[in-house]
mmCIF file with all atom_site columns, C-alpha atoms in Angstrom:
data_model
loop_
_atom_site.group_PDB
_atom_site.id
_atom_site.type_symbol
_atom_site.label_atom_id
_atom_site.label_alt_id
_atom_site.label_comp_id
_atom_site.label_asym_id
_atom_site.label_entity_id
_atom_site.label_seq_id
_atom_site.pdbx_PDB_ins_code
_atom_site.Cartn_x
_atom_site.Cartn_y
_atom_site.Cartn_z
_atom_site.occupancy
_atom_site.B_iso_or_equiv
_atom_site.pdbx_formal_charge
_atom_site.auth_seq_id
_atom_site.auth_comp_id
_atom_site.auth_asym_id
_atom_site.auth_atom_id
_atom_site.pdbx_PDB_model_num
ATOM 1   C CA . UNK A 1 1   ? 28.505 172.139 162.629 1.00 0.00 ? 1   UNK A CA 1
ATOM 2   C CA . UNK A 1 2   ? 29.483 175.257 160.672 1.00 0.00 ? 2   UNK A CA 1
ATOM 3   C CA . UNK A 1 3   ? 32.458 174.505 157.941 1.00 0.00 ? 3   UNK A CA 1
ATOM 4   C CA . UNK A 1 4   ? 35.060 177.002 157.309 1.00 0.00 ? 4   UNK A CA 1
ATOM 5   C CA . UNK A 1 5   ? 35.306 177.959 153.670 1.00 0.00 ? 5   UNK A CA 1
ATOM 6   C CA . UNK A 1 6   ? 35.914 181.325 153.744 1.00 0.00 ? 6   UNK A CA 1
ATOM 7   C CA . UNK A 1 7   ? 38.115 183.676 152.105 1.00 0.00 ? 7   UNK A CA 1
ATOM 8   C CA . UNK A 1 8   ? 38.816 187.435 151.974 1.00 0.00 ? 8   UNK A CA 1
ATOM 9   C CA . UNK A 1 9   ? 41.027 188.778 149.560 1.00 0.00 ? 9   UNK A CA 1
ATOM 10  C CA . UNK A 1 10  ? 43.563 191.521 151.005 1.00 0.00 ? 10  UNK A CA 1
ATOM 11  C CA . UNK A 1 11  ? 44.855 192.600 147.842 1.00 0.00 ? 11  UNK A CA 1
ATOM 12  C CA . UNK A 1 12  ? 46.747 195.637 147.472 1.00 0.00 ? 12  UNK A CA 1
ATOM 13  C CA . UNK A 1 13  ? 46.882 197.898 145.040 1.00 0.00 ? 13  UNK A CA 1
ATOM 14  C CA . UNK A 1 14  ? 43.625 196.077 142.953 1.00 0.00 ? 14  UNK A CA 1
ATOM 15  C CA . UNK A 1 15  ? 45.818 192.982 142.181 1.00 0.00 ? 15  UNK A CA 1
ATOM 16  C CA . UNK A 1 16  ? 44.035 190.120 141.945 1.00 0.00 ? 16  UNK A CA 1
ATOM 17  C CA . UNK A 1 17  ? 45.026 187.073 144.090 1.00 0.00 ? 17  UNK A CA 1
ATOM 18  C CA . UNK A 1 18  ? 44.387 183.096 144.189 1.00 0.00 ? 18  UNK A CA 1
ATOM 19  C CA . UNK A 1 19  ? 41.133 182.785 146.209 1.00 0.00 ? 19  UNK A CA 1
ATOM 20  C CA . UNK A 1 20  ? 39.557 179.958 148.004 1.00 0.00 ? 20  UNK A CA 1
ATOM 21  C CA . UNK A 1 21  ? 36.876 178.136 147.025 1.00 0.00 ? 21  UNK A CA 1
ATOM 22  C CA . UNK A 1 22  ? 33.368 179.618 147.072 1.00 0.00 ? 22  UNK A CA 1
ATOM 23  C CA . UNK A 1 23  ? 31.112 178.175 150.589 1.00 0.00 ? 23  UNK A CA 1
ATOM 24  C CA . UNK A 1 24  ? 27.961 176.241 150.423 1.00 0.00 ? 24  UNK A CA 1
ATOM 25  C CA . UNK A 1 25  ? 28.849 174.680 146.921 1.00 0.00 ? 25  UNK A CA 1
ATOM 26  C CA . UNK A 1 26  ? 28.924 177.853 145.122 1.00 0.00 ? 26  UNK A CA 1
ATOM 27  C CA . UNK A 1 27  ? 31.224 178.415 142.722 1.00 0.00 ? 27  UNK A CA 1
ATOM 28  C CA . UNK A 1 28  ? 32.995 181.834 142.206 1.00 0.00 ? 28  UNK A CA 1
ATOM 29  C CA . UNK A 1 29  ? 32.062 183.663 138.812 1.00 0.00 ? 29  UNK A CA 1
ATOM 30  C CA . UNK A 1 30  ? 28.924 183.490 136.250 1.00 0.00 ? 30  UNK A CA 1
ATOM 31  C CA . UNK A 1 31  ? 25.517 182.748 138.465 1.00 0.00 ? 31  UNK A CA 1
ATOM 32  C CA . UNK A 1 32  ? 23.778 180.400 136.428 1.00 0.00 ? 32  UNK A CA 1
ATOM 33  C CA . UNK A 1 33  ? 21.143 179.309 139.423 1.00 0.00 ? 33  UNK A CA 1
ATOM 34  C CA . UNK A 1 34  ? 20.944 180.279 143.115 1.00 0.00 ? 34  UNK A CA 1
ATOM 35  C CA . UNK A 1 35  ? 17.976 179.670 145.217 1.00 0.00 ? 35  UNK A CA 1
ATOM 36  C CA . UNK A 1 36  ? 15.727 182.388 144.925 1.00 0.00 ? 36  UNK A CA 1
ATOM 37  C CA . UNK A 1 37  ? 16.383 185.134 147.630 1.00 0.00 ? 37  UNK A CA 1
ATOM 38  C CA . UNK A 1 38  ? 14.298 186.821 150.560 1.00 0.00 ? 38  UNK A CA 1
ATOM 39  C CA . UNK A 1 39  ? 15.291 189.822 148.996 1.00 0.00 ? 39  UNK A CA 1
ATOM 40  C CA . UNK A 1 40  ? 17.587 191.586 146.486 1.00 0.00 ? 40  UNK A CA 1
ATOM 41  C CA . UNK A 1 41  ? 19.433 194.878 146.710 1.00 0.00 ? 41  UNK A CA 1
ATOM 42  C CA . UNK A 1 42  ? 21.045 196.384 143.251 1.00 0.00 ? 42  UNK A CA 1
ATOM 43  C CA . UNK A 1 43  ? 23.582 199.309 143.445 1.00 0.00 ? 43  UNK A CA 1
ATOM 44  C CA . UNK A 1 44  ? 25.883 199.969 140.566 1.00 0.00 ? 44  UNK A CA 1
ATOM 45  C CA . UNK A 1 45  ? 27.546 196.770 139.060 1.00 0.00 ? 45  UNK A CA 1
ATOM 46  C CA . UNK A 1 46  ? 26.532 194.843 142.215 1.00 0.00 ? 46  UNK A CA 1
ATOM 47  C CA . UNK A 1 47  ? 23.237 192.733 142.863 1.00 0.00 ? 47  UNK A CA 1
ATOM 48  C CA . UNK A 1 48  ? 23.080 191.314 146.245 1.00 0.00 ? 48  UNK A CA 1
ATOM 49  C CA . UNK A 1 49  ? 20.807 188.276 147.009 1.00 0.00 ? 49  UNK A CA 1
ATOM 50  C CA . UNK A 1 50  ? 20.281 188.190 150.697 1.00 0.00 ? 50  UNK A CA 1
ATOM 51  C CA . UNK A 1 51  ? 18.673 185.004 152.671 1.00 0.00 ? 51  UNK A CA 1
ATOM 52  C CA . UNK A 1 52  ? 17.684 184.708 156.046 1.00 0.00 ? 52  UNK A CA 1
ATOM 53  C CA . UNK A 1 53  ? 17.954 181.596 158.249 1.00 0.00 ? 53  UNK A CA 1
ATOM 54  C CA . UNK A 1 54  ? 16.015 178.551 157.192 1.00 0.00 ? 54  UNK A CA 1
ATOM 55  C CA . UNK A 1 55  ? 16.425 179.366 153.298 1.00 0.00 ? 55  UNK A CA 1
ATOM 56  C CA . UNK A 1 56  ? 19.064 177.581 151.187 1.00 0.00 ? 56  UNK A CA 1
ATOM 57  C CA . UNK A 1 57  ? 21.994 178.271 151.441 1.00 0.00 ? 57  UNK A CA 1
ATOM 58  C CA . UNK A 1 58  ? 21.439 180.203 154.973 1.00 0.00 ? 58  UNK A CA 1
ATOM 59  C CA . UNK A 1 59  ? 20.704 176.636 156.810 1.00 0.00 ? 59  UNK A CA 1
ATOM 60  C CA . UNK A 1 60  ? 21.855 175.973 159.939 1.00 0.00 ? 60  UNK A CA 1
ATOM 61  C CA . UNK A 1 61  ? 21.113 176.120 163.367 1.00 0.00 ? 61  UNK A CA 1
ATOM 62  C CA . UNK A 1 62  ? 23.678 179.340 164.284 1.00 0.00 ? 62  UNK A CA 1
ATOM 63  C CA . UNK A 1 63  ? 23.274 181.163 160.789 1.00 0.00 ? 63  UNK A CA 1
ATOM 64  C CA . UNK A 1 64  ? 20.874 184.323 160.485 1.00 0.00 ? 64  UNK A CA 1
ATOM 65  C CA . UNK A 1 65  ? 21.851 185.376 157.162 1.00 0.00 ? 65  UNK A CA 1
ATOM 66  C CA . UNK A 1 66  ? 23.526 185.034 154.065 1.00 0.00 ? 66  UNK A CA 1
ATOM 67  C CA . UNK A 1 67  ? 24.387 187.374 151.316 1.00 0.00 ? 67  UNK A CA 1
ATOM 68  C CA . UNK A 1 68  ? 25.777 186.703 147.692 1.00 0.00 ? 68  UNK A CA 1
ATOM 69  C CA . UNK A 1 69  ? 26.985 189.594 146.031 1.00 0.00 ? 69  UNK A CA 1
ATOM 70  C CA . UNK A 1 70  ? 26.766 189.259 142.616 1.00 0.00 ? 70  UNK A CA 1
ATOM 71  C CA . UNK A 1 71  ? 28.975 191.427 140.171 1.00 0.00 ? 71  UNK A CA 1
ATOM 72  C CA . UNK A 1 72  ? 27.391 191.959 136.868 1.00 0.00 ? 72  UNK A CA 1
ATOM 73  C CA . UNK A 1 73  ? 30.908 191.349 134.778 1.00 0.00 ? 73  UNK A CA 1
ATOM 74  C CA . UNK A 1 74  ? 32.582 188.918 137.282 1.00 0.00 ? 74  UNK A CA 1
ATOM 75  C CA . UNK A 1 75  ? 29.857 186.883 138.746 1.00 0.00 ? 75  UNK A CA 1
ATOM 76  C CA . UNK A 1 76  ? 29.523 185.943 142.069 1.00 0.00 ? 76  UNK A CA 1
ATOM 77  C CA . UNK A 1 77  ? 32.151 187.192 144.012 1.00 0.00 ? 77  UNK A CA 1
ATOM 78  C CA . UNK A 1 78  ? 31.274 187.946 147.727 1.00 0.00 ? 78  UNK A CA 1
ATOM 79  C CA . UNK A 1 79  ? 29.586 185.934 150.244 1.00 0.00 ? 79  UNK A CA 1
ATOM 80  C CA . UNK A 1 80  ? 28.748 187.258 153.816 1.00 0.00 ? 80  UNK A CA 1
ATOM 81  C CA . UNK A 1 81  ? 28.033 184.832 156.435 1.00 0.00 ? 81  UNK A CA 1
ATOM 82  C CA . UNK A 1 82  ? 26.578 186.286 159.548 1.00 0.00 ? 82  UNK A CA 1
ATOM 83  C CA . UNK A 1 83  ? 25.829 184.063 162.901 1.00 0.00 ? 83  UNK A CA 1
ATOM 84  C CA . UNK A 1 84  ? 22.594 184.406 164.573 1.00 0.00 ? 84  UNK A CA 1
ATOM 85  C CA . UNK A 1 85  ? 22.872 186.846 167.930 1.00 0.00 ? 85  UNK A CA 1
ATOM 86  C CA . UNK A 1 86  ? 24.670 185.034 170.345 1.00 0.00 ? 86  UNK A CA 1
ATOM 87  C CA . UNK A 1 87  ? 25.521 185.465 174.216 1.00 0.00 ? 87  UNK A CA 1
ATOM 88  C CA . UNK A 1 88  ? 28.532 184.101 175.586 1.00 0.00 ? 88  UNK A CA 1
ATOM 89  C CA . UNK A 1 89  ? 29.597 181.303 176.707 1.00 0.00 ? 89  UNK A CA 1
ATOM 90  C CA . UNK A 1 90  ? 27.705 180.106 173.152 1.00 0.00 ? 90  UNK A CA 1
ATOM 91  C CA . UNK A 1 91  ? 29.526 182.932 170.988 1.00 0.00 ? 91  UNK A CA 1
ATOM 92  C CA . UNK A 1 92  ? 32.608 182.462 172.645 1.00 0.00 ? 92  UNK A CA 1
ATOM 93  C CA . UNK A 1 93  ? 32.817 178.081 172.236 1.00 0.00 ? 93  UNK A CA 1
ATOM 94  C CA . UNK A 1 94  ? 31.579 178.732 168.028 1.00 0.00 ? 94  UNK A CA 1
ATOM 95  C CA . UNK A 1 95  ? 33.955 181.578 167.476 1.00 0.00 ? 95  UNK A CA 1
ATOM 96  C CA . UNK A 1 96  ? 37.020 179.320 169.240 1.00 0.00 ? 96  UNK A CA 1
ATOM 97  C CA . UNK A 1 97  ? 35.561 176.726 166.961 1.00 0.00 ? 97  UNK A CA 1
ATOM 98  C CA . UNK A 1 98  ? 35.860 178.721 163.893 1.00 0.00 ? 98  UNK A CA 1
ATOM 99  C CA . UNK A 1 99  ? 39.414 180.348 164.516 1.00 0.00 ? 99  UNK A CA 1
ATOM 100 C CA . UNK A 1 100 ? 40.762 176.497 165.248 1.00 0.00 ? 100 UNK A CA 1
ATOM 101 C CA . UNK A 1 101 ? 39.855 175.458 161.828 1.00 0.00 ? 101 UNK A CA 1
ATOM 102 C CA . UNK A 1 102 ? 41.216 178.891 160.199 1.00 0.00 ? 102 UNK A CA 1
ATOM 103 C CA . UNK A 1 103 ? 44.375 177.733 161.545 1.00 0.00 ? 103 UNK A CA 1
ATOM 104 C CA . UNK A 1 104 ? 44.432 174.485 161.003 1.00 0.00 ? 104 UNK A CA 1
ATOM 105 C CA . UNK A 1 105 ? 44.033 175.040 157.216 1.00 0.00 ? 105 UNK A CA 1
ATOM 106 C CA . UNK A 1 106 ? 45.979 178.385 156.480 1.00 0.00 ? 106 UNK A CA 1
ATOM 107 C CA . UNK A 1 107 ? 48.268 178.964 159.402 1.00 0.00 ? 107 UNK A CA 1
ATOM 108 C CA . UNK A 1 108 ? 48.285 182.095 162.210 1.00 0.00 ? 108 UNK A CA 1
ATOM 109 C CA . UNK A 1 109 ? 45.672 184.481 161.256 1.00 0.00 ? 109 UNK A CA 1
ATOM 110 C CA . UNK A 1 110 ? 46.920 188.634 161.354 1.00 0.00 ? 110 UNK A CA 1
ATOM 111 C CA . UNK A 1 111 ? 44.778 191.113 162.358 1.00 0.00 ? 111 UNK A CA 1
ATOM 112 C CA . UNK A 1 112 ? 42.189 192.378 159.742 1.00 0.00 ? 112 UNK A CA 1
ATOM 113 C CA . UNK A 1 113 ? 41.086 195.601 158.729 1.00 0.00 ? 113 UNK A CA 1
ATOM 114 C CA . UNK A 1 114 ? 38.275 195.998 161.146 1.00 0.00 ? 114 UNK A CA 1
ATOM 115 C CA . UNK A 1 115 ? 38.057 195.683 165.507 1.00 0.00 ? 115 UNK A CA 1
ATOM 116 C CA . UNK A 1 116 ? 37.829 191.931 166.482 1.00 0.00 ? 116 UNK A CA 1
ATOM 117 C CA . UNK A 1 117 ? 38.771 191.012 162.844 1.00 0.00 ? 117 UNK A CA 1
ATOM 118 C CA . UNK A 1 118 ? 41.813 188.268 161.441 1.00 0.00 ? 118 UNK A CA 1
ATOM 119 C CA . UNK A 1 119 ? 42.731 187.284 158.390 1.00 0.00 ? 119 UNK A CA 1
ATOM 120 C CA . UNK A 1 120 ? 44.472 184.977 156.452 1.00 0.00 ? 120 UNK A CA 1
ATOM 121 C CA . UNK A 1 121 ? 46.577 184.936 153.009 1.00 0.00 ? 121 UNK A CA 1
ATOM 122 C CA . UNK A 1 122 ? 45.223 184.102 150.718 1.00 0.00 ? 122 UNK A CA 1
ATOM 123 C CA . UNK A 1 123 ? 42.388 186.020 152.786 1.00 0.00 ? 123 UNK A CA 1
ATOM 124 C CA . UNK A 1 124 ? 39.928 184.138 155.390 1.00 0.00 ? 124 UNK A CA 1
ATOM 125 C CA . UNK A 1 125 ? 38.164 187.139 157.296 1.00 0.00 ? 125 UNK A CA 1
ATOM 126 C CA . UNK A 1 126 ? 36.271 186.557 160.858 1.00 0.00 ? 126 UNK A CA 1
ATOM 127 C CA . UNK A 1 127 ? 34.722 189.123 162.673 1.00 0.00 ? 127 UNK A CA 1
ATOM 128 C CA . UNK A 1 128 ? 32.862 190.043 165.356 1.00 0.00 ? 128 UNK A CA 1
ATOM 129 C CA . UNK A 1 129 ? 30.288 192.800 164.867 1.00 0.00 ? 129 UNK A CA 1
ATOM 130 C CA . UNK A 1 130 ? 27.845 194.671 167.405 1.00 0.00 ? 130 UNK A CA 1
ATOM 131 C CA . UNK A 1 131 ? 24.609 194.084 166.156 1.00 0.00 ? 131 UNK A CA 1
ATOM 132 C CA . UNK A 1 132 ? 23.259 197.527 167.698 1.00 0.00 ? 132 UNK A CA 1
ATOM 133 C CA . UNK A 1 133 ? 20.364 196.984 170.724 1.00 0.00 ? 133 UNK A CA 1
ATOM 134 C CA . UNK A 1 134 ? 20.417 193.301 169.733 1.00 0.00 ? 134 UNK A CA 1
ATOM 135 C CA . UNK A 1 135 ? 23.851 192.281 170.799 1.00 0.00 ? 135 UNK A CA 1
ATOM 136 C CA . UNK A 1 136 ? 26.759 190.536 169.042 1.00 0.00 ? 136 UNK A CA 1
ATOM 137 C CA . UNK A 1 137 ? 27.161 188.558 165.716 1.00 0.00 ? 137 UNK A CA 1
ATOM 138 C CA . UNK A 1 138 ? 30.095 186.696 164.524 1.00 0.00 ? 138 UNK A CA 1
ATOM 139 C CA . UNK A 1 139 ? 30.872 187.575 160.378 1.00 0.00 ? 139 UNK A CA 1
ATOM 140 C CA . UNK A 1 140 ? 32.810 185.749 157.771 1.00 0.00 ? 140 UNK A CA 1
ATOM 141 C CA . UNK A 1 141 ? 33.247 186.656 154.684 1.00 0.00 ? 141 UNK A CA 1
ATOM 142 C CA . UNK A 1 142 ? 34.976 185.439 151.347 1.00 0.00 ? 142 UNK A CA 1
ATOM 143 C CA . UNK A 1 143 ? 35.585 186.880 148.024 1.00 0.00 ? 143 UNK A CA 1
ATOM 144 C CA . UNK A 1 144 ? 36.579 185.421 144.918 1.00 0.00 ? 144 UNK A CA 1
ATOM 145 C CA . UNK A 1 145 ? 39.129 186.466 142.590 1.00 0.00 ? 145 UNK A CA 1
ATOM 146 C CA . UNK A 1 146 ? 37.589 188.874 140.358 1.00 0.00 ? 146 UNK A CA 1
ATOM 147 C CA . UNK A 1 147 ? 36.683 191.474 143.366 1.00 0.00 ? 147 UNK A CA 1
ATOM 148 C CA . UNK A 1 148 ? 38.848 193.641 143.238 1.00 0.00 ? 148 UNK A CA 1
ATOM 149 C CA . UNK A 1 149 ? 37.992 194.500 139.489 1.00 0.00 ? 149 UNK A CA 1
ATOM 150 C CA . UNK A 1 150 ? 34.379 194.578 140.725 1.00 0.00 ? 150 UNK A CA 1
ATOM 151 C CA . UNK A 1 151 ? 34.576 196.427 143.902 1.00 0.00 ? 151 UNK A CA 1
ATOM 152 C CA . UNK A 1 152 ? 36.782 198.995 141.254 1.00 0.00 ? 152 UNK A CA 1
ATOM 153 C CA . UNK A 1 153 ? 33.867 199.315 139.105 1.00 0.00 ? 153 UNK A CA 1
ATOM 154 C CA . UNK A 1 154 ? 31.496 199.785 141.500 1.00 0.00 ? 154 UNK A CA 1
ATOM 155 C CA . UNK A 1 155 ? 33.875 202.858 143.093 1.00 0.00 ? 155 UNK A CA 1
ATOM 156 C CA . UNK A 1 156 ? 33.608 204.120 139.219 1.00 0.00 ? 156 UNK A CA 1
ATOM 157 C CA . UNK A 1 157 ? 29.616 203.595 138.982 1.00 0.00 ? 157 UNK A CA 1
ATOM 158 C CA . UNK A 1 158 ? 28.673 204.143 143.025 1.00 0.00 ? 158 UNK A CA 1
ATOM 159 C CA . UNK A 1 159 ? 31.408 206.861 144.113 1.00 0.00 ? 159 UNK A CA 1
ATOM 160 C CA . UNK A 1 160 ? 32.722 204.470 146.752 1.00 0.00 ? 160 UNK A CA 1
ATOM 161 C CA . UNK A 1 161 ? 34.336 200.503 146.203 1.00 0.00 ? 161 UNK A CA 1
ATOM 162 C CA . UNK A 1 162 ? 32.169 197.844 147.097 1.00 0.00 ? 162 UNK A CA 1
ATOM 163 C CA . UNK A 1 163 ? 35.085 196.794 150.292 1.00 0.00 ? 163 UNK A CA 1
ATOM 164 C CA . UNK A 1 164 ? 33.386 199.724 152.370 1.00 0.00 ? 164 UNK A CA 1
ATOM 165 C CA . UNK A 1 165 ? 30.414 197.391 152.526 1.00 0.00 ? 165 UNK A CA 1
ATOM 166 C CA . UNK A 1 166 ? 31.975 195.127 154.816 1.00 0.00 ? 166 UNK A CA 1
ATOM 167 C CA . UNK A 1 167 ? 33.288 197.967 156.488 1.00 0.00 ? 167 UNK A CA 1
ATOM 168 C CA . UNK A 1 168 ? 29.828 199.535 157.286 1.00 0.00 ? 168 UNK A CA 1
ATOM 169 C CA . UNK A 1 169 ? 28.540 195.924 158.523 1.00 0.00 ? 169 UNK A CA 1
ATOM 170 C CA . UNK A 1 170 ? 31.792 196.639 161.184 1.00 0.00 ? 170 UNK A CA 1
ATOM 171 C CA . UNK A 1 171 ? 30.657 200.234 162.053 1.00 0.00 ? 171 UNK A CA 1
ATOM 172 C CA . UNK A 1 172 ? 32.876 203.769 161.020 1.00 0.00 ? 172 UNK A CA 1
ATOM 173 C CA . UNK A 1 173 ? 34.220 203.458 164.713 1.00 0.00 ? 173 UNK A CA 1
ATOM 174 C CA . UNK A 1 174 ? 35.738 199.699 164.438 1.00 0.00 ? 174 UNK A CA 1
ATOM 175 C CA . UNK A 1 175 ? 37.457 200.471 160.727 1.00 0.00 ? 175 UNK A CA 1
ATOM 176 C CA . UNK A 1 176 ? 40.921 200.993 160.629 1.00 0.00 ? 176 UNK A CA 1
ATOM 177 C CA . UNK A 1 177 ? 43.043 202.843 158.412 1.00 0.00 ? 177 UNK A CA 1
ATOM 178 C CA . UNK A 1 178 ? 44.725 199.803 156.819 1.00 0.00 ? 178 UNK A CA 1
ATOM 179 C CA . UNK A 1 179 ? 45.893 199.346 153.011 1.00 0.00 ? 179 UNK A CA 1
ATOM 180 C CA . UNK A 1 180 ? 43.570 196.443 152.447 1.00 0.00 ? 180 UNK A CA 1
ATOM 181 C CA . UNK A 1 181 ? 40.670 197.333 150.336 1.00 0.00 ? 181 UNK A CA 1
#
């Protein structure tokens, strides 16, 4: 069974809100030790570890992949959780799964800033992305406290904040113009 511990931060303005508590154990801030990744992407300020299903922390039987961003002032502060490609009813029955537990622990989700996307204060995301030719994924994602400051820096070091990320994972076409970042 896949737990809930997610959290995106809808911000405005750069402020920086209470988060929840890091997934898998993980603790939000200074990476001391992570298992060691599939593979790692650097750009800017931000070093993401990425692990495919079967690797710690991406275990379980409806994960594909994980991703850890790691901010080089704040620490960890992003996790991406995507599901492996599922058909419904299967997608349907773990996403209903998913959303129940989002309620039952912050309340009625509002739409997010993507298609197919909710949130809730203090900022749970879930999403459902196209996964092009290979069909459709379900994403969650949580940030800690200290992104906004990071995905600032990285707009400063990259030409673009580290939110539009996310927002390519959901495709140009599903974005909407929202004031989240």
């Amino acid at each position: 069974m896949l737990v809930f511990a997610w959290g995106l931060q809808a911000a405005a303005g750069g402020a920086e809100l209470p988060s929840v508590e890091a997934p898998y154990g993980l603790a939000w801030g200074p990476v001391t030790e992570v298992p060691r990744p599939t593979l790692v992407d650097r750009e800017a300020n931000i070093t993401a570890l990425i692990y495919f299903q079967g690797q710690a922390p991406a275990l379980g039987r409806d994960t594909q992949e994980i991703i850890l961003d790691v901010c080089r002032d704040e620490g960890l502060q992003r996790v991406i959780w995507f599901s492996r490609i599922l058909a419904d009813p299967e997608r349907s029955d773990l996403y209903a799964s998913i959303l129940t537990e989002g309620i039952r622990r912050h309340g009625k989700p509002r739409p997010g800033p993507y298609l197919r996307s909710l949130l809730w204060p203090p900022g749970v995301m879930l999403g459902i992305r196209t996964a092009s030719g290979w069909g459709e994924q379900i994403v969650m994602v949580s940030e800690g406290g200290g992104f906004a400051r990071c995905s600032e820096r990285h707009r400063e070091q990259a030409g673009h904040p580290a939110s539009d990320h996310v927002a390519e994972l959901f495709g140009s076409a599903s974005h909407r113009s929202t004031g989240a970042r």
